[in-house]
Amino acid sequence: MEHKKVVIIGGSSGMGLASAKMLSSLGYEIVIASRSKDKLKKALLEIGKGESYALDVTNEKEIAQFFDFVGPFDHLVTCAASFTMGPFLKMASKEARDFFDSKFWGQYLAAKLGAPKIRKGGSITFFCGIAGQKPFMHFAAGSAINAAIEGLTRALALELSPLRVNAIAPGTVVTPVWDSVPEKERLAEFEKTALQLPAKRVGQPEDIAKAVCYLVQCGYATGSIVYVDGGALIV
Ligand SMILES: NC(=O)c1ccc[n+]([C@@H]2O[C@H](COP(=O)([O-])OP(=O)(O)OC[C@H]3O[C@@H](n4cnc5c(N)ncnc54)[C@H](OP(=O)(O)O)[C@@H]3O)[C@@H](O)[C@H]2O)c1
């Protein structure tokens, strides 16, 4: 793997960081990107080696400059996204549009501007979420974004072939995205979710990192949506 380079946008936290660590331990060269230079610095210390770059995925020019900085590479993983939820009738349209800007358009543009730099045998791994298949309350924009990413994945697997394009759809995973929920409430929610799931636990970033490694490494996987959700879609 010595000369295989993986770019992970959103690699400074949560599932992106866990994926960066696992891929680095398998011998891949790692480039992580996100907005906060502080987070990137700390993440690189955890990974042990690699490069980092500060960018905002809602800014097309910054994404283009990033890929010029990176040059040719092998695999792209995109898990950068903001998060928002709230009642459909009350949520400001701008809030929903901003969510689309980061999670949908951020990945769309990363694929568009990154794909020409991906070497033969490479892949793109998007991140969506099980809400694209199974909606939950007050997450209409999130459900729509996740379903849109599933569509984008299949369309690009066809159009960009032989470049492989897949997506991971996580269920509930313990990452900093939940930090805005007060601790007591958050832990109670995880416990309640765990009891409902066939896996009897919520996910950890490493569960998803294993799926990312599979999609990066399996040359026969393309157009796939990999649901890593503790069985949430069957209950
Ligand atoms: N955790 C869950 O339960 C769950 C469930 C279903 C789906 N997902 C999806 O899984 C993916 C990863 O989530 P996570 O839980 O690992 O999130 P996380 O820990 O909050 O990490 C998000 C990453 O994205 C970066 N980021 C956010 N907005 C950005 C922007 N505009 N430009 C560039 N970088 C940006 C963050 O760094 P900076 O702050 O430095 O920018 C961070 O590195 C997301 O697409 C999320 O929607 C998560």
JSON list of N, CA, C and O in Angstrom, two decimals, residues 57-114:
[
{"chain": "A", "resi": 57, "resn": "VAL", "atom": "N", "xyz": [-16.09, 22.68, 2.65]},
{"chain": "A", "resi": 57, "resn": "VAL", "atom": "CA", "xyz": [-16.67, 22.02, 1.47]},
{"chain": "A", "resi": 57, "resn": "VAL", "atom": "C", "xyz": [-17.83, 22.80, 0.86]},
{"chain": "A", "resi": 57, "resn": "VAL", "atom": "O", "xyz": [-18.33, 22.42, -0.19]},
{"chain": "A", "resi": 58, "resn": "THR", "atom": "N", "xyz": [-18.26, 23.88, 1.51]},
{"chain": "A", "resi": 58, "resn": "THR", "atom": "CA", "xyz": [-19.30, 24.70, 0.89]},
{"chain": "A", "resi": 58, "resn": "THR", "atom": "C", "xyz": [-18.69, 25.73, -0.07]},
{"chain": "A", "resi": 58, "resn": "THR", "atom": "O", "xyz": [-19.41, 26.51, -0.68]},
{"chain": "A", "resi": 59, "resn": "ASN", "atom": "N", "xyz": [-17.36, 25.70, -0.20]},
{"chain": "A", "resi": 59, "resn": "ASN", "atom": "CA", "xyz": [-16.66, 26.66, -1.05]},
{"chain": "A", "resi": 59, "resn": "ASN", "atom": "C", "xyz": [-15.97, 25.91, -2.20]},
{"chain": "A", "resi": 59, "resn": "ASN", "atom": "O", "xyz": [-14.93, 25.27, -2.01]},
{"chain": "A", "resi": 60, "resn": "GLU", "atom": "N", "xyz": [-16.58, 26.00, -3.39]},
{"chain": "A", "resi": 60, "resn": "GLU", "atom": "CA", "xyz": [-16.09, 25.23, -4.54]},
{"chain": "A", "resi": 60, "resn": "GLU", "atom": "C", "xyz": [-14.63, 25.56, -4.89]},
{"chain": "A", "resi": 60, "resn": "GLU", "atom": "O", "xyz": [-13.84, 24.68, -5.22]},
{"chain": "A", "resi": 61, "resn": "LYS", "atom": "N", "xyz": [-14.29, 26.86, -4.77]},
{"chain": "A", "resi": 61, "resn": "LYS", "atom": "CA", "xyz": [-12.93, 27.27, -5.10]},
{"chain": "A", "resi": 61, "resn": "LYS", "atom": "C", "xyz": [-11.90, 26.61, -4.16]},
{"chain": "A", "resi": 61, "resn": "LYS", "atom": "O", "xyz": [-10.85, 26.14, -4.59]},
{"chain": "A", "resi": 62, "resn": "GLU", "atom": "N", "xyz": [-12.27, 26.54, -2.89]},
{"chain": "A", "resi": 62, "resn": "GLU", "atom": "CA", "xyz": [-11.36, 25.92, -1.91]},
{"chain": "A", "resi": 62, "resn": "GLU", "atom": "C", "xyz": [-11.19, 24.43, -2.21]},
{"chain": "A", "resi": 62, "resn": "GLU", "atom": "O", "xyz": [-10.11, 23.87, -2.04]},
{"chain": "A", "resi": 63, "resn": "ILE", "atom": "N", "xyz": [-12.27, 23.78, -2.64]},
{"chain": "A", "resi": 63, "resn": "ILE", "atom": "CA", "xyz": [-12.17, 22.34, -2.97]},
{"chain": "A", "resi": 63, "resn": "ILE", "atom": "C", "xyz": [-11.23, 22.16, -4.16]},
{"chain": "A", "resi": 63, "resn": "ILE", "atom": "O", "xyz": [-10.36, 21.29, -4.17]},
{"chain": "A", "resi": 64, "resn": "ALA", "atom": "N", "xyz": [-11.38, 23.04, -5.17]},
{"chain": "A", "resi": 64, "resn": "ALA", "atom": "CA", "xyz": [-10.52, 22.95, -6.36]},
{"chain": "A", "resi": 64, "resn": "ALA", "atom": "C", "xyz": [-9.05, 23.17, -5.99]},
{"chain": "A", "resi": 64, "resn": "ALA", "atom": "O", "xyz": [-8.16, 22.42, -6.42]},
{"chain": "A", "resi": 65, "resn": "GLN", "atom": "N", "xyz": [-8.81, 24.17, -5.14]},
{"chain": "A", "resi": 65, "resn": "GLN", "atom": "CA", "xyz": [-7.42, 24.45, -4.72]},
{"chain": "A", "resi": 65, "resn": "GLN", "atom": "C", "xyz": [-6.84, 23.27, -3.94]},
{"chain": "A", "resi": 65, "resn": "GLN", "atom": "O", "xyz": [-5.68, 22.92, -4.06]},
{"chain": "A", "resi": 66, "resn": "PHE", "atom": "N", "xyz": [-7.71, 22.64, -3.14]},
{"chain": "A", "resi": 66, "resn": "PHE", "atom": "CA", "xyz": [-7.27, 21.48, -2.35]},
{"chain": "A", "resi": 66, "resn": "PHE", "atom": "C", "xyz": [-6.79, 20.36, -3.28]},
{"chain": "A", "resi": 66, "resn": "PHE", "atom": "O", "xyz": [-5.70, 19.79, -3.07]},
{"chain": "A", "resi": 67, "resn": "PHE", "atom": "N", "xyz": [-7.58, 20.04, -4.30]},
{"chain": "A", "resi": 67, "resn": "PHE", "atom": "CA", "xyz": [-7.17, 18.93, -5.18]},
{"chain": "A", "resi": 67, "resn": "PHE", "atom": "C", "xyz": [-5.93, 19.30, -6.00]},
{"chain": "A", "resi": 67, "resn": "PHE", "atom": "O", "xyz": [-5.14, 18.41, -6.34]},
{"chain": "A", "resi": 68, "resn": "ASP", "atom": "N", "xyz": [-5.73, 20.58, -6.29]},
{"chain": "A", "resi": 68, "resn": "ASP", "atom": "CA", "xyz": [-4.48, 20.98, -6.94]},
{"chain": "A", "resi": 68, "resn": "ASP", "atom": "C", "xyz": [-3.30, 20.74, -6.00]},
{"chain": "A", "resi": 68, "resn": "ASP", "atom": "O", "xyz": [-2.24, 20.30, -6.42]},
{"chain": "A", "resi": 69, "resn": "PHE", "atom": "N", "xyz": [-3.52, 21.01, -4.71]},
{"chain": "A", "resi": 69, "resn": "PHE", "atom": "CA", "xyz": [-2.48, 20.78, -3.69]},
{"chain": "A", "resi": 69, "resn": "PHE", "atom": "C", "xyz": [-2.15, 19.29, -3.59]},
{"chain": "A", "resi": 69, "resn": "PHE", "atom": "O", "xyz": [-0.99, 18.90, -3.53]},
{"chain": "A", "resi": 70, "resn": "VAL", "atom": "N", "xyz": [-3.21, 18.44, -3.60]},
{"chain": "A", "resi": 70, "resn": "VAL", "atom": "CA", "xyz": [-3.01, 17.00, -3.40]},
{"chain": "A", "resi": 70, "resn": "VAL", "atom": "C", "xyz": [-2.34, 16.36, -4.61]},
{"chain": "A", "resi": 70, "resn": "VAL", "atom": "O", "xyz": [-1.46, 15.51, -4.48]},
{"chain": "A", "resi": 71, "resn": "GLY", "atom": "N", "xyz": [-2.75, 16.75, -5.83]},
{"chain": "A", "resi": 71, "resn": "GLY", "atom": "CA", "xyz": [-2.24, 16.09, -7.04]},
{"chain": "A", "resi": 71, "resn": "GLY", "atom": "C", "xyz": [-2.86, 14.71, -7.19]},
{"chain": "A", "resi": 71, "resn": "GLY", "atom": "O", "xyz": [-3.89, 14.41, -6.59]},
{"chain": "A", "resi": 72, "resn": "PRO", "atom": "N", "xyz": [-2.21, 13.81, -7.97]},
{"chain": "A", "resi": 72, "resn": "PRO", "atom": "CA", "xyz": [-2.79, 12.49, -8.21]},
{"chain": "A", "resi": 72, "resn": "PRO", "atom": "C", "xyz": [-2.90, 11.69, -6.91]},
{"chain": "A", "resi": 72, "resn": "PRO", "atom": "O", "xyz": [-2.00, 11.75, -6.06]},
{"chain": "A", "resi": 73, "resn": "PHE", "atom": "N", "xyz": [-4.00, 10.97, -6.75]},
{"chain": "A", "resi": 73, "resn": "PHE", "atom": "CA", "xyz": [-4.18, 10.12, -5.57]},
{"chain": "A", "resi": 73, "resn": "PHE", "atom": "C", "xyz": [-5.04, 8.93, -5.95]},
{"chain": "A", "resi": 73, "resn": "PHE", "atom": "O", "xyz": [-5.44, 8.77, -7.11]},
{"chain": "A", "resi": 74, "resn": "ASP", "atom": "N", "xyz": [-5.33, 8.06, -4.96]},
{"chain": "A", "resi": 74, "resn": "ASP", "atom": "CA", "xyz": [-5.98, 6.79, -5.29]},
{"chain": "A", "resi": 74, "resn": "ASP", "atom": "C", "xyz": [-7.42, 6.65, -4.82]},
{"chain": "A", "resi": 74, "resn": "ASP", "atom": "O", "xyz": [-8.25, 6.08, -5.52]},
{"chain": "A", "resi": 75, "resn": "HIS", "atom": "N", "xyz": [-7.71, 7.11, -3.62]},
{"chain": "A", "resi": 75, "resn": "HIS", "atom": "CA", "xyz": [-9.07, 6.90, -3.09]},
{"chain": "A", "resi": 75, "resn": "HIS", "atom": "C", "xyz": [-9.54, 8.17, -2.38]},
{"chain": "A", "resi": 75, "resn": "HIS", "atom": "O", "xyz": [-8.77, 8.81, -1.65]},
{"chain": "A", "resi": 76, "resn": "LEU", "atom": "N", "xyz": [-10.83, 8.48, -2.62]},
{"chain": "A", "resi": 76, "resn": "LEU", "atom": "CA", "xyz": [-11.44, 9.65, -1.98]},
{"chain": "A", "resi": 76, "resn": "LEU", "atom": "C", "xyz": [-12.54, 9.17, -1.03]},
{"chain": "A", "resi": 76, "resn": "LEU", "atom": "O", "xyz": [-13.39, 8.37, -1.43]},
{"chain": "A", "resi": 77, "resn": "VAL", "atom": "N", "xyz": [-12.50, 9.65, 0.20]},
{"chain": "A", "resi": 77, "resn": "VAL", "atom": "CA", "xyz": [-13.55, 9.35, 1.19]},
{"chain": "A", "resi": 77, "resn": "VAL", "atom": "C", "xyz": [-14.11, 10.70, 1.63]},
{"chain": "A", "resi": 77, "resn": "VAL", "atom": "O", "xyz": [-13.35, 11.59, 2.03]},
{"chain": "A", "resi": 78, "resn": "THR", "atom": "N", "xyz": [-15.44, 10.87, 1.55]},
{"chain": "A", "resi": 78, "resn": "THR", "atom": "CA", "xyz": [-16.02, 12.18, 1.91]},
{"chain": "A", "resi": 78, "resn": "THR", "atom": "C", "xyz": [-17.03, 12.01, 3.04]},
{"chain": "A", "resi": 78, "resn": "THR", "atom": "O", "xyz": [-18.11, 11.45, 2.83]},
{"chain": "A", "resi": 79, "resn": "CYS", "atom": "N", "xyz": [-16.65, 12.48, 4.22]},
{"chain": "A", "resi": 79, "resn": "CYS", "atom": "CA", "xyz": [-17.60, 12.37, 5.34]},
{"chain": "A", "resi": 79, "resn": "CYS", "atom": "C", "xyz": [-17.79, 13.70, 6.06]},
{"chain": "A", "resi": 79, "resn": "CYS", "atom": "O", "xyz": [-18.34, 13.75, 7.15]},
{"chain": "A", "resi": 80, "resn": "ALA", "atom": "N", "xyz": [-17.40, 14.80, 5.41]},
{"chain": "A", "resi": 80, "resn": "ALA", "atom": "CA", "xyz": [-17.62, 16.12, 6.02]},
{"chain": "A", "resi": 80, "resn": "ALA", "atom": "C", "xyz": [-19.08, 16.50, 5.89]},
{"chain": "A", "resi": 80, "resn": "ALA", "atom": "O", "xyz": [-19.68, 16.32, 4.83]},
{"chain": "A", "resi": 81, "resn": "ALA", "atom": "N", "xyz": [-19.65, 16.99, 6.97]},
{"chain": "A", "resi": 81, "resn": "ALA", "atom": "CA", "xyz": [-21.04, 17.45, 6.91]},
{"chain": "A", "resi": 81, "resn": "ALA", "atom": "C", "xyz": [-21.39, 18.19, 8.17]},
{"chain": "A", "resi": 81, "resn": "ALA", "atom": "O", "xyz": [-20.88, 17.88, 9.25]},
{"chain": "A", "resi": 82, "resn": "SER", "atom": "N", "xyz": [-22.28, 19.17, 8.03]},
{"chain": "A", "resi": 82, "resn": "SER", "atom": "CA", "xyz": [-22.86, 19.78, 9.22]},
{"chain": "A", "resi": 82, "resn": "SER", "atom": "C", "xyz": [-24.08, 18.92, 9.57]},
{"chain": "A", "resi": 82, "resn": "SER", "atom": "O", "xyz": [-24.38, 17.94, 8.89]},
{"chain": "A", "resi": 83, "resn": "PHE", "atom": "N", "xyz": [-24.77, 19.28, 10.63]},
{"chain": "A", "resi": 83, "resn": "PHE", "atom": "CA", "xyz": [-25.94, 18.49, 11.03]},
{"chain": "A", "resi": 83, "resn": "PHE", "atom": "C", "xyz": [-27.01, 19.44, 11.55]},
{"chain": "A", "resi": 83, "resn": "PHE", "atom": "O", "xyz": [-26.71, 20.38, 12.30]},
{"chain": "A", "resi": 84, "resn": "THR", "atom": "N", "xyz": [-28.22, 19.22, 11.11]},
{"chain": "A", "resi": 84, "resn": "THR", "atom": "CA", "xyz": [-29.31, 20.01, 11.65]},
{"chain": "A", "resi": 84, "resn": "THR", "atom": "C", "xyz": [-30.60, 19.21, 11.61]},
{"chain": "A", "resi": 84, "resn": "THR", "atom": "O", "xyz": [-30.77, 18.36, 10.73]},
{"chain": "A", "resi": 85, "resn": "MET", "atom": "N", "xyz": [-31.46, 19.43, 12.56]},
{"chain": "A", "resi": 85, "resn": "MET", "atom": "CA", "xyz": [-32.79, 18.82, 12.51]},
{"chain": "A", "resi": 85, "resn": "MET", "atom": "C", "xyz": [-33.81, 19.73, 13.17]},
{"chain": "A", "resi": 85, "resn": "MET", "atom": "O", "xyz": [-33.44, 20.65, 13.91]},
{"chain": "A", "resi": 86, "resn": "GLY", "atom": "N", "xyz": [-35.07, 19.49, 12.87]},
{"chain": "A", "resi": 86, "resn": "GLY", "atom": "CA", "xyz": [-36.12, 20.32, 13.44]},
{"chain": "A", "resi": 86, "resn": "GLY", "atom": "C", "xyz": [-37.41, 20.09, 12.66]},
{"chain": "A", "resi": 86, "resn": "GLY", "atom": "O", "xyz": [-37.37, 19.51, 11.57]},
{"chain": "A", "resi": 87, "resn": "PRO", "atom": "N", "xyz": [-38.54, 20.54, 13.21]},
{"chain": "A", "resi": 87, "resn": "PRO", "atom": "CA", "xyz": [-39.82, 20.33, 12.54]},
{"chain": "A", "resi": 87, "resn": "PRO", "atom": "C", "xyz": [-39.84, 20.96, 11.15]},
{"chain": "A", "resi": 87, "resn": "PRO", "atom": "O", "xyz": [-39.45, 22.11, 10.99]},
{"chain": "A", "resi": 88, "resn": "PHE", "atom": "N", "xyz": [-40.30, 20.19, 10.17]},
{"chain": "A", "resi": 88, "resn": "PHE", "atom": "CA", "xyz": [-40.33, 20.61, 8.76]},
{"chain": "A", "resi": 88, "resn": "PHE", "atom": "C", "xyz": [-41.03, 21.96, 8.59]},
{"chain": "A", "resi": 88, "resn": "PHE", "atom": "O", "xyz": [-40.53, 22.85, 7.91]},
{"chain": "A", "resi": 89, "resn": "LEU", "atom": "N", "xyz": [-42.17, 22.13, 9.23]},
{"chain": "A", "resi": 89, "resn": "LEU", "atom": "CA", "xyz": [-42.95, 23.35, 9.01]},
{"chain": "A", "resi": 89, "resn": "LEU", "atom": "C", "xyz": [-42.34, 24.57, 9.69]},
{"chain": "A", "resi": 89, "resn": "LEU", "atom": "O", "xyz": [-42.65, 25.70, 9.34]},
{"chain": "A", "resi": 90, "resn": "LYS", "atom": "N", "xyz": [-41.45, 24.32, 10.64]},
{"chain": "A", "resi": 90, "resn": "LYS", "atom": "CA", "xyz": [-40.86, 25.45, 11.38]},
{"chain": "A", "resi": 90, "resn": "LYS", "atom": "C", "xyz": [-39.43, 25.78, 10.96]},
{"chain": "A", "resi": 90, "resn": "LYS", "atom": "O", "xyz": [-38.96, 26.89, 11.15]},
{"chain": "A", "resi": 91, "resn": "MET", "atom": "N", "xyz": [-38.72, 24.79, 10.43]},
{"chain": "A", "resi": 91, "resn": "MET", "atom": "CA", "xyz": [-37.30, 25.04, 10.11]},
{"chain": "A", "resi": 91, "resn": "MET", "atom": "C", "xyz": [-37.17, 26.07, 8.98]},
{"chain": "A", "resi": 91, "resn": "MET", "atom": "O", "xyz": [-37.85, 25.98, 7.96]},
{"chain": "A", "resi": 92, "resn": "ALA", "atom": "N", "xyz": [-36.29, 27.05, 9.20]},
{"chain": "A", "resi": 92, "resn": "ALA", "atom": "CA", "xyz": [-36.06, 28.06, 8.15]},
{"chain": "A", "resi": 92, "resn": "ALA", "atom": "C", "xyz": [-35.49, 27.37, 6.91]},
{"chain": "A", "resi": 92, "resn": "ALA", "atom": "O", "xyz": [-34.63, 26.50, 7.03]},
{"chain": "A", "resi": 93, "resn": "SER", "atom": "N", "xyz": [-35.96, 27.79, 5.75]},
{"chain": "A", "resi": 93, "resn": "SER", "atom": "CA", "xyz": [-35.49, 27.16, 4.51]},
{"chain": "A", "resi": 93, "resn": "SER", "atom": "C", "xyz": [-33.97, 27.27, 4.40]},
{"chain": "A", "resi": 93, "resn": "SER", "atom": "O", "xyz": [-33.30, 26.37, 3.90]},
{"chain": "A", "resi": 94, "resn": "LYS", "atom": "N", "xyz": [-33.43, 28.39, 4.90]},
{"chain": "A", "resi": 94, "resn": "LYS", "atom": "CA", "xyz": [-31.97, 28.59, 4.79]},
{"chain": "A", "resi": 94, "resn": "LYS", "atom": "C", "xyz": [-31.22, 27.50, 5.55]},
{"chain": "A", "resi": 94, "resn": "LYS", "atom": "O", "xyz": [-30.18, 27.02, 5.10]},
{"chain": "A", "resi": 95, "resn": "GLU", "atom": "N", "xyz": [-31.79, 27.08, 6.69]},
{"chain": "A", "resi": 95, "resn": "GLU", "atom": "CA", "xyz": [-31.13, 26.04, 7.49]},
{"chain": "A", "resi": 95, "resn": "GLU", "atom": "C", "xyz": [-31.05, 24.73, 6.70]},
{"chain": "A", "resi": 95, "resn": "GLU", "atom": "O", "xyz": [-30.02, 24.05, 6.68]},
{"chain": "A", "resi": 96, "resn": "ALA", "atom": "N", "xyz": [-32.16, 24.41, 6.04]},
{"chain": "A", "resi": 96, "resn": "ALA", "atom": "CA", "xyz": [-32.18, 23.17, 5.23]},
{"chain": "A", "resi": 96, "resn": "ALA", "atom": "C", "xyz": [-31.22, 23.29, 4.04]},
{"chain": "A", "resi": 96, "resn": "ALA", "atom": "O", "xyz": [-30.48, 22.37, 3.72]},
{"chain": "A", "resi": 97, "resn": "ARG", "atom": "N", "xyz": [-31.21, 24.48, 3.40]},
{"chain": "A", "resi": 97, "resn": "ARG", "atom": "CA", "xyz": [-30.31, 24.69, 2.26]},
{"chain": "A", "resi": 97, "resn": "ARG", "atom": "C", "xyz": [-28.84, 24.60, 2.69]},
{"chain": "A", "resi": 97, "resn": "ARG", "atom": "O", "xyz": [-28.01, 24.03, 1.99]},
{"chain": "A", "resi": 98, "resn": "ASP", "atom": "N", "xyz": [-28.53, 25.17, 3.87]},
{"chain": "A", "resi": 98, "resn": "ASP", "atom": "CA", "xyz": [-27.14, 25.10, 4.36]},
{"chain": "A", "resi": 98, "resn": "ASP", "atom": "C", "xyz": [-26.72, 23.64, 4.59]},
{"chain": "A", "resi": 98, "resn": "ASP", "atom": "O", "xyz": [-25.57, 23.26, 4.34]},
{"chain": "A", "resi": 99, "resn": "PHE", "atom": "N", "xyz": [-27.67, 22.85, 5.10]},
{"chain": "A", "resi": 99, "resn": "PHE", "atom": "CA", "xyz": [-27.38, 21.43, 5.34]},
{"chain": "A", "resi": 99, "resn": "PHE", "atom": "C", "xyz": [-27.08, 20.75, 3.99]},
{"chain": "A", "resi": 99, "resn": "PHE", "atom": "O", "xyz": [-26.09, 20.01, 3.85]},
{"chain": "A", "resi": 100, "resn": "PHE", "atom": "N", "xyz": [-27.91, 21.03, 2.98]},
{"chain": "A", "resi": 100, "resn": "PHE", "atom": "CA", "xyz": [-27.65, 20.48, 1.64]},
{"chain": "A", "resi": 100, "resn": "PHE", "atom": "C", "xyz": [-26.28, 20.95, 1.12]},
{"chain": "A", "resi": 100, "resn": "PHE", "atom": "O", "xyz": [-25.55, 20.18, 0.52]},
{"chain": "A", "resi": 101, "resn": "ASP", "atom": "N", "xyz": [-25.98, 22.23, 1.36]},
{"chain": "A", "resi": 101, "resn": "ASP", "atom": "CA", "xyz": [-24.71, 22.78, 0.86]},
{"chain": "A", "resi": 101, "resn": "ASP", "atom": "C", "xyz": [-23.53, 21.98, 1.40]},
{"chain": "A", "resi": 101, "resn": "ASP", "atom": "O", "xyz": [-22.59, 21.69, 0.66]},
{"chain": "A", "resi": 102, "resn": "SER", "atom": "N", "xyz": [-23.54, 21.66, 2.68]},
{"chain": "A", "resi": 102, "resn": "SER", "atom": "CA", "xyz": [-22.38, 20.95, 3.20]},
{"chain": "A", "resi": 102, "resn": "SER", "atom": "C", "xyz": [-22.45, 19.46, 2.90]},
{"chain": "A", "resi": 102, "resn": "SER", "atom": "O", "xyz": [-21.52, 18.90, 2.33]},
{"chain": "A", "resi": 103, "resn": "LYS", "atom": "N", "xyz": [-23.57, 18.81, 3.21]},
{"chain": "A", "resi": 103, "resn": "LYS", "atom": "CA", "xyz": [-23.55, 17.34, 3.09]},
{"chain": "A", "resi": 103, "resn": "LYS", "atom": "C", "xyz": [-23.76, 16.84, 1.66]},
{"chain": "A", "resi": 103, "resn": "LYS", "atom": "O", "xyz": [-23.08, 15.91, 1.24]},
{"chain": "A", "resi": 104, "resn": "PHE", "atom": "N", "xyz": [-24.70, 17.43, 0.91]},
{"chain": "A", "resi": 104, "resn": "PHE", "atom": "CA", "xyz": [-24.89, 16.95, -0.47]},
{"chain": "A", "resi": 104, "resn": "PHE", "atom": "C", "xyz": [-23.91, 17.61, -1.43]},
{"chain": "A", "resi": 104, "resn": "PHE", "atom": "O", "xyz": [-23.09, 16.97, -2.07]},
{"chain": "A", "resi": 105, "resn": "TRP", "atom": "N", "xyz": [-23.97, 18.96, -1.52]},
{"chain": "A", "resi": 105, "resn": "TRP", "atom": "CA", "xyz": [-23.14, 19.64, -2.52]},
{"chain": "A", "resi": 105, "resn": "TRP", "atom": "C", "xyz": [-21.66, 19.51, -2.21]},
{"chain": "A", "resi": 105, "resn": "TRP", "atom": "O", "xyz": [-20.82, 19.48, -3.11]},
{"chain": "A", "resi": 106, "resn": "GLY", "atom": "N", "xyz": [-21.30, 19.42, -0.92]},
{"chain": "A", "resi": 106, "resn": "GLY", "atom": "CA", "xyz": [-19.89, 19.22, -0.56]},
{"chain": "A", "resi": 106, "resn": "GLY", "atom": "C", "xyz": [-19.36, 17.93, -1.16]},
{"chain": "A", "resi": 106, "resn": "GLY", "atom": "O", "xyz": [-18.27, 17.89, -1.76]},
{"chain": "A", "resi": 107, "resn": "GLN", "atom": "N", "xyz": [-20.15, 16.86, -1.07]},
{"chain": "A", "resi": 107, "resn": "GLN", "atom": "CA", "xyz": [-19.69, 15.56, -1.60]},
{"chain": "A", "resi": 107, "resn": "GLN", "atom": "C", "xyz": [-19.75, 15.56, -3.13]},
{"chain": "A", "resi": 107, "resn": "GLN", "atom": "O", "xyz": [-18.87, 15.00, -3.80]},
{"chain": "A", "resi": 108, "resn": "TYR", "atom": "N", "xyz": [-20.82, 16.16, -3.67]},
{"chain": "A", "resi": 108, "resn": "TYR", "atom": "CA", "xyz": [-20.97, 16.24, -5.14]},
{"chain": "A", "resi": 108, "resn": "TYR", "atom": "C", "xyz": [-19.75, 16.94, -5.74]},
{"chain": "A", "resi": 108, "resn": "TYR", "atom": "O", "xyz": [-19.13, 16.46, -6.70]},
{"chain": "A", "resi": 109, "resn": "LEU", "atom": "N", "xyz": [-19.39, 18.10, -5.17]},
{"chain": "A", "resi": 109, "resn": "LEU", "atom": "CA", "xyz": [-18.27, 18.88, -5.71]},
{"chain": "A", "resi": 109, "resn": "LEU", "atom": "C", "xyz": [-16.93, 18.19, -5.48]},
{"chain": "A", "resi": 109, "resn": "LEU", "atom": "O", "xyz": [-16.04, 18.24, -6.34]},
{"chain": "A", "resi": 110, "resn": "ALA", "atom": "N", "xyz": [-16.79, 17.53, -4.33]},
{"chain": "A", "resi": 110, "resn": "ALA", "atom": "CA", "xyz": [-15.54, 16.81, -4.08]},
{"chain": "A", "resi": 110, "resn": "ALA", "atom": "C", "xyz": [-15.37, 15.71, -5.13]},
{"chain": "A", "resi": 110, "resn": "ALA", "atom": "O", "xyz": [-14.26, 15.49, -5.64]},
{"chain": "A", "resi": 111, "resn": "ALA", "atom": "N", "xyz": [-16.47, 15.02, -5.46]},
{"chain": "A", "resi": 111, "resn": "ALA", "atom": "CA", "xyz": [-16.38, 13.97, -6.49]},
{"chain": "A", "resi": 111, "resn": "ALA", "atom": "C", "xyz": [-16.05, 14.58, -7.85]},
{"chain": "A", "resi": 111, "resn": "ALA", "atom": "O", "xyz": [-15.19, 14.10, -8.58]},
{"chain": "A", "resi": 112, "resn": "LYS", "atom": "N", "xyz": [-16.74, 15.67, -8.17]},
{"chain": "A", "resi": 112, "resn": "LYS", "atom": "CA", "xyz": [-16.55, 16.29, -9.49]},
{"chain": "A", "resi": 112, "resn": "LYS", "atom": "C", "xyz": [-15.11, 16.81, -9.68]},
{"chain": "A", "resi": 112, "resn": "LYS", "atom": "O", "xyz": [-14.48, 16.60, -10.71]},
{"chain": "A", "resi": 113, "resn": "LEU", "atom": "N", "xyz": [-14.60, 17.47, -8.64]},
{"chain": "A", "resi": 113, "resn": "LEU", "atom": "CA", "xyz": [-13.27, 18.08, -8.76]},
{"chain": "A", "resi": 113, "resn": "LEU", "atom": "C", "xyz": [-12.16, 17.10, -8.42]},
{"chain": "A", "resi": 113, "resn": "LEU", "atom": "O", "xyz": [-11.02, 17.26, -8.87]},
{"chain": "A", "resi": 114, "resn": "GLY", "atom": "N", "xyz": [-12.49, 16.05, -7.64]},
{"chain": "A", "resi": 114, "resn": "GLY", "atom": "CA", "xyz": [-11.46, 15.09, -7.23]},
{"chain": "A", "resi": 114, "resn": "GLY", "atom": "C", "xyz": [-11.30, 13.94, -8.21]},
{"chain": "A", "resi": 114, "resn": "GLY", "atom": "O", "xyz": [-10.18, 13.45, -8.44]}
]
